[in-house]
PDB file of C-alpha atoms in Angstrom:
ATOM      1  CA  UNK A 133      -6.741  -0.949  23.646  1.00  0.00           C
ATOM      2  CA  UNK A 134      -5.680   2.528  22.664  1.00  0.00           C
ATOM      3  CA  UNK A 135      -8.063   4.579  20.646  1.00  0.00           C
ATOM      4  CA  UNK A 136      -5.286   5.709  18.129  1.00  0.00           C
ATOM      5  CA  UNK A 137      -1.915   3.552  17.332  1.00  0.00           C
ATOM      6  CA  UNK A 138       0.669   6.511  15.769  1.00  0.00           C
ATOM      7  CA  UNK A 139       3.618   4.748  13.797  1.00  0.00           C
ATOM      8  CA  UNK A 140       6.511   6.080  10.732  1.00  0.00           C
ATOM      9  CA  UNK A 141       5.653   4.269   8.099  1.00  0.00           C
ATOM     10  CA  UNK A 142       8.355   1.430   8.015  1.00  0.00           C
ATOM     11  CA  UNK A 143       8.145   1.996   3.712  1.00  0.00           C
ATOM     12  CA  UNK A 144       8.803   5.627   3.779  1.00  0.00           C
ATOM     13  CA  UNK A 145       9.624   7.772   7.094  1.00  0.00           C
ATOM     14  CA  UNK A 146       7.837  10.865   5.262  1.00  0.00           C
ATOM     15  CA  UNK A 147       4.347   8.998   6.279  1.00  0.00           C
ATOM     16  CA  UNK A 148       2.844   8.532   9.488  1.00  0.00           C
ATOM     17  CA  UNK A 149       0.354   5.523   9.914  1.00  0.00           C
ATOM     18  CA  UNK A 150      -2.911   5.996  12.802  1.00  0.00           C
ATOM     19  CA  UNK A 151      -4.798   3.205  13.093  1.00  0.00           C
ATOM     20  CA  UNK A 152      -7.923   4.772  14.985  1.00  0.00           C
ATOM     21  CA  UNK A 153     -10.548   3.125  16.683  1.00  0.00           C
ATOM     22  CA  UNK A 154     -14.092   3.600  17.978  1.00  0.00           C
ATOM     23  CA  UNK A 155     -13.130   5.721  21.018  1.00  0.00           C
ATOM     24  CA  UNK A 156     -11.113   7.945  19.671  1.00  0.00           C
ATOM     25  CA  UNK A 157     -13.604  11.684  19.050  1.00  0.00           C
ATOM     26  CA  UNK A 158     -12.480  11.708  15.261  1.00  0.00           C
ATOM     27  CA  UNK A 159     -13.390   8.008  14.597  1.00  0.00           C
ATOM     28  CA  UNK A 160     -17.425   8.639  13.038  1.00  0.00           C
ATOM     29  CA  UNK A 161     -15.658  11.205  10.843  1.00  0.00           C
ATOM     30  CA  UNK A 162     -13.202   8.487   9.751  1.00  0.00           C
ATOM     31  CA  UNK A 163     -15.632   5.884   8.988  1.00  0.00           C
ATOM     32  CA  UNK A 164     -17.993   7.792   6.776  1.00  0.00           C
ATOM     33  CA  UNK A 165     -15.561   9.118   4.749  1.00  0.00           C
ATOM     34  CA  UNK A 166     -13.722   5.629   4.061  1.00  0.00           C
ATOM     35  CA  UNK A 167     -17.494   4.362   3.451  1.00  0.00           C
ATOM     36  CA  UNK A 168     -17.790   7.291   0.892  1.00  0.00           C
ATOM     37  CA  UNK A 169     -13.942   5.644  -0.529  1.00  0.00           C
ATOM     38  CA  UNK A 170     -15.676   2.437  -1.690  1.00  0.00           C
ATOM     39  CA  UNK A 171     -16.375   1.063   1.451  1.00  0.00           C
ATOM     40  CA  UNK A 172     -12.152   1.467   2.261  1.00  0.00           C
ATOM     41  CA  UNK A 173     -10.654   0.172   5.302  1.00  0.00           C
ATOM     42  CA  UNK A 174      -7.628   3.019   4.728  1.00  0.00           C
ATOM     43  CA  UNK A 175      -6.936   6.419   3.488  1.00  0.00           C
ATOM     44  CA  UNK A 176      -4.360   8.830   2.666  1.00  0.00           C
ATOM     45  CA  UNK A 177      -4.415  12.099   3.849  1.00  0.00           C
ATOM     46  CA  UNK A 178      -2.253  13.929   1.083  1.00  0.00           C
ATOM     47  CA  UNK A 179      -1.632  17.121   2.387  1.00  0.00           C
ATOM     48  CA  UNK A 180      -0.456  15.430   5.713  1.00  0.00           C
ATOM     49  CA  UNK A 181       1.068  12.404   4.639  1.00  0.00           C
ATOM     50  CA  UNK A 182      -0.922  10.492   7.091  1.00  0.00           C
ATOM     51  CA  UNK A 183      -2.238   7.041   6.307  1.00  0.00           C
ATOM     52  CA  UNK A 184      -5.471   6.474   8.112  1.00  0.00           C
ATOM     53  CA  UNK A 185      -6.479   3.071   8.959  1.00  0.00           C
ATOM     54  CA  UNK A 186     -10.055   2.056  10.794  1.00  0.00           C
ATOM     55  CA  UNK A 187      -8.842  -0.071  13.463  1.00  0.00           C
ATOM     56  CA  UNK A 188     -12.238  -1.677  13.614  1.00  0.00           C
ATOM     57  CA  UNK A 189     -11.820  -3.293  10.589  1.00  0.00           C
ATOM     58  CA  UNK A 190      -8.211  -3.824  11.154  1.00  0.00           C
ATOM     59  CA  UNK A 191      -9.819  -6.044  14.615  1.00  0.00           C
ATOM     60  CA  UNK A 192     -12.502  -7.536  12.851  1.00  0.00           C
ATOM     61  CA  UNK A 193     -10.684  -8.789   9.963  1.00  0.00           C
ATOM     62  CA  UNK A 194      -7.834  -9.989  11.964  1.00  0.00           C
ATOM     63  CA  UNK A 195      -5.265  -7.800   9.676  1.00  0.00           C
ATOM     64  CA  UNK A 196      -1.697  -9.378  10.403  1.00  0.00           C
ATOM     65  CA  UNK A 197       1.317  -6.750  10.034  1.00  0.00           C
ATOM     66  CA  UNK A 198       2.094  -7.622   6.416  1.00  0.00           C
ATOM     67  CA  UNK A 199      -1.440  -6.756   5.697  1.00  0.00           C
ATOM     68  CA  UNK A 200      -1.240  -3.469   7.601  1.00  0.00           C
ATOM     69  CA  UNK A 201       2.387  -3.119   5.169  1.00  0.00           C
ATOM     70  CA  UNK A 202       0.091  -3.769   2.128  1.00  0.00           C
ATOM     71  CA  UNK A 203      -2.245  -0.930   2.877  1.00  0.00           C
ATOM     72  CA  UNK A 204       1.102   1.160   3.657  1.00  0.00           C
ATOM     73  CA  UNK A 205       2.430   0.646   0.527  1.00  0.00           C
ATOM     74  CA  UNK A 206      -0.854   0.982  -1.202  1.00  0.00           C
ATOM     75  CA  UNK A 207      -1.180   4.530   0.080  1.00  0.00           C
ATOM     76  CA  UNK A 208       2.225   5.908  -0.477  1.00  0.00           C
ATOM     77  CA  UNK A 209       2.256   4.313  -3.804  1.00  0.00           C
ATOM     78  CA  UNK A 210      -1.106   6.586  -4.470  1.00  0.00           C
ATOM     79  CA  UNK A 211       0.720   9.745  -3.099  1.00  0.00           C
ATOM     80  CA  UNK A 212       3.703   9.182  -5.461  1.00  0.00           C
ATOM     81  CA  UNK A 213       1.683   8.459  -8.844  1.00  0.00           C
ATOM     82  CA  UNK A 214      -0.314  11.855  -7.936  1.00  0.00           C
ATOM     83  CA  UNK A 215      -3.298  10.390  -7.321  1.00  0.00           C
ATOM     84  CA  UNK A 216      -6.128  12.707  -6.500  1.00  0.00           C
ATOM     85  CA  UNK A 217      -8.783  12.103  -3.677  1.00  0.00           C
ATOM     86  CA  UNK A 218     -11.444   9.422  -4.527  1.00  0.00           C
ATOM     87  CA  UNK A 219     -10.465   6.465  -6.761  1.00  0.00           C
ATOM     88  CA  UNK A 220     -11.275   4.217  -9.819  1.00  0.00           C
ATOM     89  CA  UNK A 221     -10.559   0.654 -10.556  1.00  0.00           C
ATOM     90  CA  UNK A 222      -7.176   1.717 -12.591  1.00  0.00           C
ATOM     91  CA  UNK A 223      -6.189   4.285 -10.164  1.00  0.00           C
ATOM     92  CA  UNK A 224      -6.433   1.042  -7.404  1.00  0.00           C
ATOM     93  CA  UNK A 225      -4.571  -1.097  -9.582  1.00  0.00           C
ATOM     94  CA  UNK A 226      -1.553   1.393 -10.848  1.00  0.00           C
ATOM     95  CA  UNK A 227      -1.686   1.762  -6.503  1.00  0.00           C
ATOM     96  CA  UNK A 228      -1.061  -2.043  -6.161  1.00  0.00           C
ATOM     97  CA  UNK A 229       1.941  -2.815  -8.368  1.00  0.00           C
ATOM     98  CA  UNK A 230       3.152   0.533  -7.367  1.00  0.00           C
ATOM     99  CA  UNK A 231       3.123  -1.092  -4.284  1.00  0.00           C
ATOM    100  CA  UNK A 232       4.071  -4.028  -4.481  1.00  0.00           C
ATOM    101  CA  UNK A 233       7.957  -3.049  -6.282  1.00  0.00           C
ATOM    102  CA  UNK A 234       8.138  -0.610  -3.028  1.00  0.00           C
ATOM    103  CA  UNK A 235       7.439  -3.564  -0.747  1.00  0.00           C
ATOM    104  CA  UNK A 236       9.733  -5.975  -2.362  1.00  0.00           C
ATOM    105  CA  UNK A 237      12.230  -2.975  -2.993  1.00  0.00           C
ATOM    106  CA  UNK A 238      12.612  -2.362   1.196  1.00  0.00           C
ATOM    107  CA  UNK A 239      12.615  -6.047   1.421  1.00  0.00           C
ATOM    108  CA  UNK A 240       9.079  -6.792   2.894  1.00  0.00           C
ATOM    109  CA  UNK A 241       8.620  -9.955   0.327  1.00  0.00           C
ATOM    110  CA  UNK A 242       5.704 -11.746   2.885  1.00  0.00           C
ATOM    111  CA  UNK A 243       3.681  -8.090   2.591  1.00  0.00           C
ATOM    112  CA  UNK A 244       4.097  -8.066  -1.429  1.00  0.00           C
ATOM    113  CA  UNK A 245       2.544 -11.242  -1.678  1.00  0.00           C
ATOM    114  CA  UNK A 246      -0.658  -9.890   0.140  1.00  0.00           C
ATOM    115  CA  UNK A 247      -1.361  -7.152  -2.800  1.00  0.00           C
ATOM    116  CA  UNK A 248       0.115  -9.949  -4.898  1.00  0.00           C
ATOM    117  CA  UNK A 249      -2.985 -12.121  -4.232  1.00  0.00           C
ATOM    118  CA  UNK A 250      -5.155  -8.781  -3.873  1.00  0.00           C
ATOM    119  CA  UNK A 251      -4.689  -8.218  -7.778  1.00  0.00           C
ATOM    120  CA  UNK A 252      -5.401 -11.475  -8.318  1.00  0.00           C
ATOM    121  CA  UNK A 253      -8.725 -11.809  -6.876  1.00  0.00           C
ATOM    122  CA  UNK A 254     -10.404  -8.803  -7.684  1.00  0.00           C
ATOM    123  CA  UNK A 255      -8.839  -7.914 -10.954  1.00  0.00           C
ATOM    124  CA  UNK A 256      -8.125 -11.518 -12.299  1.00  0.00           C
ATOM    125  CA  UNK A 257      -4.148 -10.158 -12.834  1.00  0.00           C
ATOM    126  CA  UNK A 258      -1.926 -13.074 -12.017  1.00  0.00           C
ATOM    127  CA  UNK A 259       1.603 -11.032 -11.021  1.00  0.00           C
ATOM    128  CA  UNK A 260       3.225 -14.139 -10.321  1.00  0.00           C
ATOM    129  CA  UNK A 261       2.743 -15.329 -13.564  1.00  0.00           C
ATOM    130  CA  UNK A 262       4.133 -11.732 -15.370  1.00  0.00           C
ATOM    131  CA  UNK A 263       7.239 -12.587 -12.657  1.00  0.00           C
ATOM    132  CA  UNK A 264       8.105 -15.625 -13.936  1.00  0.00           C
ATOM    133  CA  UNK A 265       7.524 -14.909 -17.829  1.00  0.00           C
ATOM    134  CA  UNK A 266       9.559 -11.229 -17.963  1.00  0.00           C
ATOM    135  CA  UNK A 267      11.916 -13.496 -15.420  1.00  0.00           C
ATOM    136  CA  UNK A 268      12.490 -15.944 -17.941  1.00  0.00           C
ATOM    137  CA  UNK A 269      12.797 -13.554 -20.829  1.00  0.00           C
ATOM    138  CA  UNK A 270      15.106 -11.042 -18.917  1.00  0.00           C
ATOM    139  CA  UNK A 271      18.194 -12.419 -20.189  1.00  0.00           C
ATOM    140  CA  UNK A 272      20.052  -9.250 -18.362  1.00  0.00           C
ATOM    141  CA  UNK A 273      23.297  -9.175 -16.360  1.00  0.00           C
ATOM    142  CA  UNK A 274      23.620  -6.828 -14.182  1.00  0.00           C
ATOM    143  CA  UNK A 275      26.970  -8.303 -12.167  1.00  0.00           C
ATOM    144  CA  UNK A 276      29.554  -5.467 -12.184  1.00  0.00           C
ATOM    145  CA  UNK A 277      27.267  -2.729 -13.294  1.00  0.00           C
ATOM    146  CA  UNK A 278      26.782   0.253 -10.858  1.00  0.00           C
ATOM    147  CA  UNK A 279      23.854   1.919 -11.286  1.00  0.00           C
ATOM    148  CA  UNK A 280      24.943   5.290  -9.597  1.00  0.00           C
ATOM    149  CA  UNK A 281      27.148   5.788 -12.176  1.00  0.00           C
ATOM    150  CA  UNK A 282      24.963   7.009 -15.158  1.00  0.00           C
ATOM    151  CA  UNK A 283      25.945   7.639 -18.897  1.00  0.00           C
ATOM    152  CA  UNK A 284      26.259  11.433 -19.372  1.00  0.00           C
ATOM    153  CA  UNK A 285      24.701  12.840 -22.198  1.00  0.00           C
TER     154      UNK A 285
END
């Protein structure tokens, strides 16, 4: 196994993913500062753009590609709210449904579902159920209507 896996972000090309593991000489640094981030498994390096992802944890937990897509999204989403470094529980979940309309957005519907059932279980918000309700009171139509073509002012 490599020590680092370099990647474009498949959300936004402006971000670079690096999943780095054990062997790589900047790893130790890695891990105690994502231990200092609430025990994270991820990180976003703002004045880079680069996501940073402990590829330890990434082995150890078994993290499929729509999980590694989740923690994408996650991170970008954090870089365009203006989130500062460190986080709290409202910055995490403003990060998550951030992330989740830029998942479903570029069309990566299996990933959303992963910060989907994030919220769920460690902030008792059930998306699916705001989906269905604003679905079902949405009574809009947007056949016909092109959205590049704005009312002027």
């Amino acid at each position: 196994m490599d020590n680092i896996i370099s990647y474009p972000s498949k959300i936004d090309s402006q971000f670079t993913v690096m999943i780095i593991y054990k062997d790589h000489e900047l790893y130790n640094d890695l891990k105690l500062q994502l231990t200092e981030l609430h025990n994270s498994i991820a990180a976003l390096q703002v004045s880079t753009k680069n996501i940073i992802i402990d590829g330890e944890e990434v082995a150890r937990l078994k993290l499929t590609p729509n999980d590694l897509l989740a923690i994408e999204a996650h991170e970008i989403a954090h870089s365009l709210i203006g989130h500062g470094p460190g986080s709290d529980e409202e910055s995490e979940k403003e990060a998550d449904l951030l992330g989740i309309a830029l998942l479903e957005i570029a069309g990566h519907t299996e990933a959303s579902e992963v910060l989907k059932d994030k919220l769920e279980a460690l902030y008792g918000i059930d998306y699916r159920q705001f989906e269905s309700e604003f679905d079902a009171e949405a009574d809009i139509d947007l056949d016909g209507l092109d959205l590049h073509e704005l009312p002027e002012e």
